[in-house]
Coordinates of C-alpha atoms and ligand atoms in Angstrom, one line a residue:
X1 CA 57.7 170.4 201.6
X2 CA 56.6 166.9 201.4
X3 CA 55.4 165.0 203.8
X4 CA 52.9 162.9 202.2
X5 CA 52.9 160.6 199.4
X6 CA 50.1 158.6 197.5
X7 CA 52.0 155.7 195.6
X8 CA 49.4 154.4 192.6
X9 CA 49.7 150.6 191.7
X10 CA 51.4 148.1 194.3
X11 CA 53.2 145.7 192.2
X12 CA 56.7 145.6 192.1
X13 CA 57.8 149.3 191.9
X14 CA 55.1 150.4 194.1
X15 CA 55.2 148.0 197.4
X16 CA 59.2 148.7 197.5
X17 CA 58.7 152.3 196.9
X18 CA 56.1 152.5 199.8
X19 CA 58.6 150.3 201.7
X20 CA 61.4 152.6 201.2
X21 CA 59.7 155.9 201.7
X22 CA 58.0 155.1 204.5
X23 CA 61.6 154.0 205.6
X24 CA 62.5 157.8 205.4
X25 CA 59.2 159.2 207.8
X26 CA 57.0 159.9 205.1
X27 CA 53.0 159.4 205.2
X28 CA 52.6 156.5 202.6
X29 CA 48.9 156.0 201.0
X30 CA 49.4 152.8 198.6
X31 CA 46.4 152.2 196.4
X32 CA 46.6 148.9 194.2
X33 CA 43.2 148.0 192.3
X34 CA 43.7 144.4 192.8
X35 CA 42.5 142.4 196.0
X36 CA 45.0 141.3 199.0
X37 CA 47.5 138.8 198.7
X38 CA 46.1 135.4 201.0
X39 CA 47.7 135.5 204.4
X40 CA 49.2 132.3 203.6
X41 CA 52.0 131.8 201.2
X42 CA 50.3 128.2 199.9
X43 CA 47.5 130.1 198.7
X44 CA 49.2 132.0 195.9
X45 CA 48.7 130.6 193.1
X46 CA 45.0 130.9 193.3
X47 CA 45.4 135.2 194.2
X48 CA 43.7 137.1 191.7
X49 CA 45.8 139.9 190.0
X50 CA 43.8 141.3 186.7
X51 CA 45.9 144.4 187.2
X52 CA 49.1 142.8 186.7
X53 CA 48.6 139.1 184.6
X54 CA 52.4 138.3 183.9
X55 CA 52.1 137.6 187.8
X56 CA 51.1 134.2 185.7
X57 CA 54.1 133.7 183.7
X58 CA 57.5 132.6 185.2
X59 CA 60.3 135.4 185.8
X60 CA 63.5 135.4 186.2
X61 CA 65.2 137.8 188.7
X62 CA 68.7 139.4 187.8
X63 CA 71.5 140.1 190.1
X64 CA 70.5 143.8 189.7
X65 CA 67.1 143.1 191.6
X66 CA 69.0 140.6 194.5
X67 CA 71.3 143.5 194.9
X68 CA 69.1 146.3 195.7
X69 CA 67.6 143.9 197.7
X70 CA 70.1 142.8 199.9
X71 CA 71.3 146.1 200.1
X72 CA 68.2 148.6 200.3
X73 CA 65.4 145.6 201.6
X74 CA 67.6 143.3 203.0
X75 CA 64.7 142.3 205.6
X76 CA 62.8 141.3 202.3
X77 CA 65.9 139.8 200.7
X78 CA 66.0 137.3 204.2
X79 CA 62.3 137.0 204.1
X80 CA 62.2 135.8 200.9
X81 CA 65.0 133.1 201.3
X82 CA 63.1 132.1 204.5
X83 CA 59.8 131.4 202.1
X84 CA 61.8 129.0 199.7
X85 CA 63.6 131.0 196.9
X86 CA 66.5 129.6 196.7
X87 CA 69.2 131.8 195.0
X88 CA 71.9 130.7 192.4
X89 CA 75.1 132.0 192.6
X90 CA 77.1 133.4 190.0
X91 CA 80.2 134.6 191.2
X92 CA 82.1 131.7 189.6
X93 CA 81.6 129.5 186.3
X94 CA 79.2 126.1 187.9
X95 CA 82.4 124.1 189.7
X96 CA 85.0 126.4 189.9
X97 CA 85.5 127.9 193.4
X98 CA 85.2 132.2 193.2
X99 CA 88.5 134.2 194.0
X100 CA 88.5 136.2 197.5
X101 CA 87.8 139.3 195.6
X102 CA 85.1 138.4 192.9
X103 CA 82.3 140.2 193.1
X104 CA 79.2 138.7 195.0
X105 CA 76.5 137.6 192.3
X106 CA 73.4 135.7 192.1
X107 CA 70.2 136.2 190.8
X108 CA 66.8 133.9 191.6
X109 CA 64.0 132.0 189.6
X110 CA 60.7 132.9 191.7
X111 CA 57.4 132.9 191.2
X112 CA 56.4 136.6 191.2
X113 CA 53.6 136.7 192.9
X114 CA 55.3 134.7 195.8
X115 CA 58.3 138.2 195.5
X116 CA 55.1 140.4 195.8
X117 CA 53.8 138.2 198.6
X118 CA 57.2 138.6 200.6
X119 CA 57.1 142.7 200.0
X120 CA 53.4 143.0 201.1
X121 CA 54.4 141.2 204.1
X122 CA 57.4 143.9 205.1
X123 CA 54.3 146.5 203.7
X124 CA 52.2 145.3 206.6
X125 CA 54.5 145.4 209.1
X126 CA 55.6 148.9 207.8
X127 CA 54.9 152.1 210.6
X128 CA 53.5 155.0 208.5
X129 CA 51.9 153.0 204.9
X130 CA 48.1 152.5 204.6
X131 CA 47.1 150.1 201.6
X132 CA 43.9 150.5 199.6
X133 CA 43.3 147.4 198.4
X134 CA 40.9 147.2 195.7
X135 CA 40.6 150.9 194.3
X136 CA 41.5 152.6 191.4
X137 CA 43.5 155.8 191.1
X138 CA 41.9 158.0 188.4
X139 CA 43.6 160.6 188.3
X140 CA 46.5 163.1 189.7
X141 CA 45.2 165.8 191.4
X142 CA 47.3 168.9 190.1
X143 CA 45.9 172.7 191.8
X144 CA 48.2 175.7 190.4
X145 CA 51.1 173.6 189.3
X146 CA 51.3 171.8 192.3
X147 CA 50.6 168.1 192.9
X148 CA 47.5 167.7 195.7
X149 CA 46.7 164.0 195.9
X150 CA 45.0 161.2 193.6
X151 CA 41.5 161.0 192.8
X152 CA 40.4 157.5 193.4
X153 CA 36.7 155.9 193.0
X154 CA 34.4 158.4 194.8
X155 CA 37.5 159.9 196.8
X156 CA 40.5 162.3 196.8
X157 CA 43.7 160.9 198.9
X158 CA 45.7 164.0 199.6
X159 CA 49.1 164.0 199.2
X160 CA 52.5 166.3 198.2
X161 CA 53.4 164.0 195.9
X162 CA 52.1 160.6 194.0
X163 CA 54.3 158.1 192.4
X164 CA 52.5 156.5 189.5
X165 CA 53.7 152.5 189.6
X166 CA 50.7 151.8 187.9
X167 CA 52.8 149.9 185.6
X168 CA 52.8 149.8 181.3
X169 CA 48.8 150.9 181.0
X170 CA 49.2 153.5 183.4
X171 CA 45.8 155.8 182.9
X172 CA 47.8 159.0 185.0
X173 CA 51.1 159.0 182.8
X174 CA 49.1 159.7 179.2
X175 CA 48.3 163.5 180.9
X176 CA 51.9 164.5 181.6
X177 CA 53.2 162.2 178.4
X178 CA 55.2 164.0 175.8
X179 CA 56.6 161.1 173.4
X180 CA 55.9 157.4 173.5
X181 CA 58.1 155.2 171.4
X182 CA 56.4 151.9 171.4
X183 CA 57.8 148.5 168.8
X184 CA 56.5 145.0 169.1
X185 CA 58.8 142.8 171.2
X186 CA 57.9 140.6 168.3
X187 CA 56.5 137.4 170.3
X188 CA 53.7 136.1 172.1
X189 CA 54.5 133.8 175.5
X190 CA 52.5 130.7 176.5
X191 CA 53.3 129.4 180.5
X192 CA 52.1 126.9 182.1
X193 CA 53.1 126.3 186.0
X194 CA 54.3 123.6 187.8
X195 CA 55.5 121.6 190.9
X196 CA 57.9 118.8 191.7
X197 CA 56.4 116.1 193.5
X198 CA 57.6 115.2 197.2
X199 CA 61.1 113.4 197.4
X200 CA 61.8 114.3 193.5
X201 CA 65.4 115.4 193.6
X202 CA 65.4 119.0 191.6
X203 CA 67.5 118.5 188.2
X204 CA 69.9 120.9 187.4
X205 CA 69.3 124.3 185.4
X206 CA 71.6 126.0 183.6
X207 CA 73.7 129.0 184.9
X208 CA 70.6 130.8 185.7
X209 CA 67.7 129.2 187.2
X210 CA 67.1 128.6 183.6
X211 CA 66.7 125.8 181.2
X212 CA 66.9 127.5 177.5
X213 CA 65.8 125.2 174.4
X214 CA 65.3 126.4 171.0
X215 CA 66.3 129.9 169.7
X216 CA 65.4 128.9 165.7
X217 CA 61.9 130.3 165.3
X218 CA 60.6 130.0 168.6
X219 CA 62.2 130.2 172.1
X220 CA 61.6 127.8 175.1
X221 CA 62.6 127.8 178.7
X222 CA 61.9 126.3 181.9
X223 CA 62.5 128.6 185.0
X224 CA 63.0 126.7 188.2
X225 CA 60.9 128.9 190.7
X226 CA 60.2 128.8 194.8
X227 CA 59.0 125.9 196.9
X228 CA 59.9 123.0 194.2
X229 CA 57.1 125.3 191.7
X230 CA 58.5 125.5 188.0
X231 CA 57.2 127.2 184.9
X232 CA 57.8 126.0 181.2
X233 CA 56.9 129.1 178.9
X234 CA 57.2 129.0 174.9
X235 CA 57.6 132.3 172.9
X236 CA 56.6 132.5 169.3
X237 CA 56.1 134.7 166.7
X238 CA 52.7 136.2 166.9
X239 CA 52.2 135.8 163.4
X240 CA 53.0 131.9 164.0
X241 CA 49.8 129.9 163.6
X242 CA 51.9 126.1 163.9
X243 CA 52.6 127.0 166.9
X244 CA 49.6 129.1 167.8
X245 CA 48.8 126.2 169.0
X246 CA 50.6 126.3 172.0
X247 CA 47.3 127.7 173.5
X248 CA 45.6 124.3 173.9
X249 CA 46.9 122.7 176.9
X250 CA 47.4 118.7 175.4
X251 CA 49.5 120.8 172.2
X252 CA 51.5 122.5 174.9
X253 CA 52.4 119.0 177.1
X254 CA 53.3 117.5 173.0
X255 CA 56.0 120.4 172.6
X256 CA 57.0 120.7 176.4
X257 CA 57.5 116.7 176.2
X258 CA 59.0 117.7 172.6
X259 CA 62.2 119.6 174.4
X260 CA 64.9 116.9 176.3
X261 CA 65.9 119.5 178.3
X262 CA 62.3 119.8 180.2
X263 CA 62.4 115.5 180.5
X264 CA 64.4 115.4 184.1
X265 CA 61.5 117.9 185.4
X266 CA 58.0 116.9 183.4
X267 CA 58.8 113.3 183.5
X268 CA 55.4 110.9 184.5
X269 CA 55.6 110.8 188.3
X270 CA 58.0 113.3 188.8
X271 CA 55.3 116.8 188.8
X272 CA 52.1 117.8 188.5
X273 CA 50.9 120.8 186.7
X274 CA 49.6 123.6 189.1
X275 CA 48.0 126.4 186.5
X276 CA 46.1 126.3 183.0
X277 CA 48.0 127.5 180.1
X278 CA 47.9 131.0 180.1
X279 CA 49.4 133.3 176.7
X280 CA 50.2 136.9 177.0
X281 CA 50.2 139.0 173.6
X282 CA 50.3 142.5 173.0
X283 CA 54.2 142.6 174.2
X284 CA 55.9 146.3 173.3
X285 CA 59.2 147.9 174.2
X286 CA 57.8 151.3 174.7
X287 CA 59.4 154.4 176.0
X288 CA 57.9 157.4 177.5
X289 CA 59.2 160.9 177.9
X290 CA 57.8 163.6 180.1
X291 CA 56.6 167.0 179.4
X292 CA 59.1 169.1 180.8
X293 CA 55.7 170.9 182.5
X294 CA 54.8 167.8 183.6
X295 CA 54.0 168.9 187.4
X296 CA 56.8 168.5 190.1
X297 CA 55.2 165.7 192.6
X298 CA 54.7 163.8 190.0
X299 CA 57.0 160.6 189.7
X300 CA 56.7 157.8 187.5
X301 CA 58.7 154.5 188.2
X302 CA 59.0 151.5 186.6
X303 CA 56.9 149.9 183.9
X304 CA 55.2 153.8 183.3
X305 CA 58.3 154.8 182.2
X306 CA 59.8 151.9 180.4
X307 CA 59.0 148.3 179.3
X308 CA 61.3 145.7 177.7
X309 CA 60.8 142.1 175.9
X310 CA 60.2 140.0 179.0
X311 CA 62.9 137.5 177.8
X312 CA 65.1 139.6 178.7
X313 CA 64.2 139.1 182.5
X314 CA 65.1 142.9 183.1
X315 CA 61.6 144.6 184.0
X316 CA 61.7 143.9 187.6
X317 CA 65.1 144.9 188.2
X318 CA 64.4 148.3 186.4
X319 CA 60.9 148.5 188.9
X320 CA 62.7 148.0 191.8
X321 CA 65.8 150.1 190.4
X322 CA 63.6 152.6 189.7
X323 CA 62.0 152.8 193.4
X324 CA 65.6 152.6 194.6
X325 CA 66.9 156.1 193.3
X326 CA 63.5 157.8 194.2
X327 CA 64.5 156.6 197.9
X328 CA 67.9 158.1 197.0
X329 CA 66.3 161.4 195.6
X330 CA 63.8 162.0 198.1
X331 CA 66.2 161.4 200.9
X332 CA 68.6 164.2 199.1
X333 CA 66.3 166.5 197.6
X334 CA 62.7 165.8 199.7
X335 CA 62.0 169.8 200.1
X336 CA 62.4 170.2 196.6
X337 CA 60.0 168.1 194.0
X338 CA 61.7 169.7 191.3
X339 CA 65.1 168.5 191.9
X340 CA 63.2 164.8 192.5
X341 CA 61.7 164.7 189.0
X342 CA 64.8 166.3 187.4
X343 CA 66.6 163.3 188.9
X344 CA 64.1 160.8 187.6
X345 CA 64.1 162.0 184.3
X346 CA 68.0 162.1 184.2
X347 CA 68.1 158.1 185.7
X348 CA 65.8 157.2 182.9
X349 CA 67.7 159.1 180.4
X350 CA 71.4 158.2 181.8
X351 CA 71.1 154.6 183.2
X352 CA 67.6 153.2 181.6
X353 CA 67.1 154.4 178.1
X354 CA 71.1 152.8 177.3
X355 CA 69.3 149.2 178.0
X356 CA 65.9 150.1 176.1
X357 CA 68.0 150.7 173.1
X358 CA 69.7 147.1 173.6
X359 CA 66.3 145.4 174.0
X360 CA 64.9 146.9 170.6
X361 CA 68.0 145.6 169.0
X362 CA 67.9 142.6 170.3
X363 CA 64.1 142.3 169.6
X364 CA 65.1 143.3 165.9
X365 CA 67.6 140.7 165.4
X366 CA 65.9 137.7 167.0
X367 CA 62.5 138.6 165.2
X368 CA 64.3 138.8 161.7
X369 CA 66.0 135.1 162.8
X370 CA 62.8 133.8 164.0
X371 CA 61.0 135.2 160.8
X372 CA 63.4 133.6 158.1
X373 CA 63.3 130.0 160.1
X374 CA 59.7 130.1 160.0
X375 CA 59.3 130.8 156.8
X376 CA 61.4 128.2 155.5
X377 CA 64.7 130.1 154.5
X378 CA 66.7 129.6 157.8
X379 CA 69.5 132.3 158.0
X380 CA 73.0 130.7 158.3
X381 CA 74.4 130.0 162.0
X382 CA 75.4 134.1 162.8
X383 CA 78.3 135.3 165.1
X384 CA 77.6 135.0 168.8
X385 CA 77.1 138.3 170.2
X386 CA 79.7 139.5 172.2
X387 CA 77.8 139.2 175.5
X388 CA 77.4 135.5 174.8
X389 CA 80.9 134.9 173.8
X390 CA 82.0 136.7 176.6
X391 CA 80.0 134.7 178.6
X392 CA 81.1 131.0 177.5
X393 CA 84.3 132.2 177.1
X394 CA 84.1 133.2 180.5
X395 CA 84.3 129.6 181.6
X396 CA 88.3 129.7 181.0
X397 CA 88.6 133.4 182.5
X398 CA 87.5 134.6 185.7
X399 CA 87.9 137.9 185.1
X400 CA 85.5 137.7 181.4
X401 CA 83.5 135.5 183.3
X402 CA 83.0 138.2 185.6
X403 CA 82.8 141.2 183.6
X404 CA 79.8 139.3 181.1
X405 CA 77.7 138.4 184.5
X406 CA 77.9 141.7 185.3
X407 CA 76.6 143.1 182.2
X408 CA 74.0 140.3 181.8
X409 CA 72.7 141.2 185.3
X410 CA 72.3 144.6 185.0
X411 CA 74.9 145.7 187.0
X412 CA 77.3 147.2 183.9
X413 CA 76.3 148.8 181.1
X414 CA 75.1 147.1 177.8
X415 CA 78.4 149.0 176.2
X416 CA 80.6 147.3 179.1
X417 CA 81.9 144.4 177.1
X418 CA 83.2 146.8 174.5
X419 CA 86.4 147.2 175.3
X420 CA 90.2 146.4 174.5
X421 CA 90.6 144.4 177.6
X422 CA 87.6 142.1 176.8
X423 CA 88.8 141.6 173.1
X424 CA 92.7 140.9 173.9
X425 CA 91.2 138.0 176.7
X426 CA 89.1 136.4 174.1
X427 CA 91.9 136.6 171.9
X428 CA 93.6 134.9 174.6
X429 CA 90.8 132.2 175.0
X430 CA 90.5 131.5 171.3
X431 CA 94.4 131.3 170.7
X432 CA 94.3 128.3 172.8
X433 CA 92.2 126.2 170.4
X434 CA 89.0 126.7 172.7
X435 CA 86.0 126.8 171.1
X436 CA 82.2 127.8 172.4
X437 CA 79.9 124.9 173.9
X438 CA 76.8 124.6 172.1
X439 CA 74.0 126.0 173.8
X440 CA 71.7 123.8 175.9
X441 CA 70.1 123.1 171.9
X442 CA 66.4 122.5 171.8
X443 CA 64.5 120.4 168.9
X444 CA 64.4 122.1 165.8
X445 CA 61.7 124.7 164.8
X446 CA 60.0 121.6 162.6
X447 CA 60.7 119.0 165.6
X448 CA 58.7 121.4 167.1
X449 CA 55.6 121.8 164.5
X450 CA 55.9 117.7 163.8
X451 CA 55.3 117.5 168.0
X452 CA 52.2 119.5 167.5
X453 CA 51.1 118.4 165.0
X454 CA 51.1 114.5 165.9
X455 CA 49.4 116.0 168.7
X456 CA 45.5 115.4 168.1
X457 CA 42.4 117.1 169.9
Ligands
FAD501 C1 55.0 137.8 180.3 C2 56.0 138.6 181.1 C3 57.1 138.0 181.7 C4 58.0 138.8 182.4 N1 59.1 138.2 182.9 C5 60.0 138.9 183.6 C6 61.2 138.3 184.2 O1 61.4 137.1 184.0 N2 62.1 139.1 184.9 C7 61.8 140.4 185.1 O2 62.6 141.1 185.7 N3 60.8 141.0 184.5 C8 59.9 140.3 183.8 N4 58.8 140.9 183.3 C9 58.6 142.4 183.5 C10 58.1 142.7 184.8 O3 57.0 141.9 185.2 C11 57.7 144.2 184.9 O4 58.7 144.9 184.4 C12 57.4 144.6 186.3 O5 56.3 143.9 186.8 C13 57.2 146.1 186.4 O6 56.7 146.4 187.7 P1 55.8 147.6 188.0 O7 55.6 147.6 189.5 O8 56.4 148.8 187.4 O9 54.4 147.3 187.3 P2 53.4 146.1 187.5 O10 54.1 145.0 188.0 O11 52.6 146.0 186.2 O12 52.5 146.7 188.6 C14 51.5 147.7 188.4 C15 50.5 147.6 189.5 O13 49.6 148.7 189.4 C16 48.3 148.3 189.6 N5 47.4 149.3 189.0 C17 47.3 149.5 187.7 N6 46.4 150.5 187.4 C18 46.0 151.0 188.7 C19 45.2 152.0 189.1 N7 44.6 152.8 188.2 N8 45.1 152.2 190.4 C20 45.7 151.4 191.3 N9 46.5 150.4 191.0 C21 46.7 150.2 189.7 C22 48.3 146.9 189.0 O14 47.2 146.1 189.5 C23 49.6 146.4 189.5 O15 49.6 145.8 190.7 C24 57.8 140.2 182.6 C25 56.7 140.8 182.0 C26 55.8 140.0 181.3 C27 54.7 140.7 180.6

């Protein structure tokens, strides 16, 4: 029987798994090495999180993660919109009014550690969680096959069972690990954070609380995030020295001021930069699999399990998805760990592992692109991917409209779009002469370079 449960790491997968156990009756102990969030929201950008440092690059979050929300947290879903995230609705191409049966959609740019903020707020408030701030689980306590607690600095927490959110180092998974598949998402970011200035009107972004420029060699985006606060990130190849650059702060303003899509947001007078530059390298799809004598109690969610290229903006839905269907298990099968983890394992087999698969591809393709532009041979202009096409396309067809938002927010399988209906509407699209809108283009992989390199100091 379980009736208390340590949860290790309180990022994303851990404060809404605390939330939504603790939601059921059971004892929560949540231990997160970093420090307390401030008590007030305008302090954020100075909280410390070493544990978890793309809190300091922008994130985008899918109608997946505004889903579960507004259907599993929905106090943190209103919570949230009451601290200034501001959600963008998808239900309909921009302009065109949704039919009474389309399916609700949006997703929201926000800063993440103003989403963690929001959760540790509802965390507080929660009857039955104590947090640990500031300690570090060691190690799961396992007696005769049975989970017994964590062992943290100096202490044991008893427990029944511990879920390991302790995110893609976790240092409990390696002892219960049977097969990591790990690949390089094939670029490093570079982010820099910003705000809009009082009684600057916020430009528009594009479908998605994005603005997306380049895509030959390098990829650029601006992410329009809570409380008027924006973030501008570059990606490059890691190998890419040009644009190694990026690091330097007066290179990064040259490019950002390089890309005409960023000019309605970084223009003089109209924001001022909040953050340093920060990169993040080291990027891997990876995949771990379980012993199947892995103990029962023990139940890994989120970035333990899985991690995927962060431009795809899919991590946090998984974390949260993740925390969702051990609510759902632990509600069904509580008296039982073994049914639990059997129900873990099968929800990262069944419904996760389809959309690692699609990230490595992706990751694949784009790095081979990126590679040939970079090294002077550009490939020639490629097919849009189906999921694209769909997309645009989507523009003159509700229902494709409908059916690629759903896909690109999680909430269909990657394999969705493949289907005879899909193909005989785009066939139906194309027949009329329509062709695909150019993507939001950027400058050019050597517009790019030339910016950085006029750029002296
Ligand atoms: C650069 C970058 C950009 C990203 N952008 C997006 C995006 O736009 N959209 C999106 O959906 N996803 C994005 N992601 C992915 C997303 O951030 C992760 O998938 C998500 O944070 C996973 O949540 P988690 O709770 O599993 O792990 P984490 O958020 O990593 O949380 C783990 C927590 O455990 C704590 N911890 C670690 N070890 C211990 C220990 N021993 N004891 C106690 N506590 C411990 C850490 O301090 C941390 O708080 C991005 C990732 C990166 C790297």
């Amino acid at each position: 029987m379980v009736s208390r449960i340590a949860v290790a790491g309180g990022g994303i997968a851990g404060l809404s798994a605390a939330l939504l156990l603790a939601r059921q009756g059971y004892a929560v102990d949540l231990v997160e090495r970093d420090g307390p969030p401030p008590e007030d929201l305008a302090g954020i950008q100075e909280w410390q999180r070493p544990g978890a440092p793309q809190v300091r690059h922008p994130h985008m979050f899918l109608g997946l993660f505004r889903h579960l929300l507004c259907t599993r947290l929905p106090d943190v879903h209103a919570d949230l919109i009451a601290h200034g995230v501001d959600e963008v609705d998808m239900t309909a191409p921009p302009g065109v009014e949704a039919p009474a049966d389309a399916t609700d959609l949006a997703g929201f740019g926000s800063r993440r550690a103003t989403v963690e903020w929001v959760l540790h707020r509802a965390v507080r408030k929660q009857a039955g969680v104590r947090v640990h701030h500031g300690l570090s689980v060691r190690e799961v306590v396992v007696d005769r096959g049975r989970v017994r607690g964590v062992r943290v600095d100096g202490a044991v927490i008893e427990a029944d069972a511990v879920v390991d959110a302790t995110g893609r180092r976790s240092p409990l998974v390696g002892a219960f690990t049977k097969e990591v598949e790990e690949s390089p998402c094939g670029n490093v970011y570079h982010s820099r954070f910003y705000r809009l200035l009082d009684g600057v009107p916020k430009p528009p972004t594009f479908l998605v609380p994005v603005v997306f420029a380049g895509g030959e060699g390098f990829g650029g985006g601006l992410y329009a995030h809570d409380n008027r606060t924006f973030a501008v990130v570059f990606a490059r190849l890691p190998e890419d020295e040009a644009l190694g650059r990026l690091r330097e702060t007066g290179a990064f303003e040259a490019a950002a001021k390089a890309v005409a899509q960023f000019e309605p947001w970084l223009r003089p007078g109209n924001a001022e930069a909040i953050g340093e530059v920060v990169p993040m390298a080291g990027l891997t799809n990876m995949w771990r699999e379980l012993s199947p004598d892995a103990p029962p109690g023990y139940l890994p969610i989120g970035d333990v399990l899985c991690t995927t290229d962060p431009i795809l903006g899919r991590g946090a839905s998984f974390a949260l998805a993740g925390a969702a269907r051990l609510g759902d298990l632990m509600s069904r099968h509580g008296a039982d760990p073994e049914a639990v983890s059997a129900g873990l394992r099968a929800y990262a087999q069944g419904e996760v592992r389809p959309w690692y698969e699609d990230g490595v591809h992706d990751d694949v393709e784009r790095t081979r692109s990126w590679r040939a532009t970079v090294q002077g041979r550009p490939e020639p202009p490629a097919g849009l991917p189906l999921s694209v096409l769909a997309a645009l396309a989507g523009q003159q067809d509700q229902r494709l409209w409908e059916l690629a938002q759903l896909r690109a927010n999680l909430m269909a399988p990657p394999d969705s779009l493949d289907t005879s209906e899909v193909r005989e509407r785009l066939d139906t699209v194309l027949a009329t002469g329509w062709e695909p809108p150019v993507l939001s283009p950027g400058p050019s992989y050597t517009e790019l370079t030339d910016a950085l390199a006029a750029h002296s100091g």
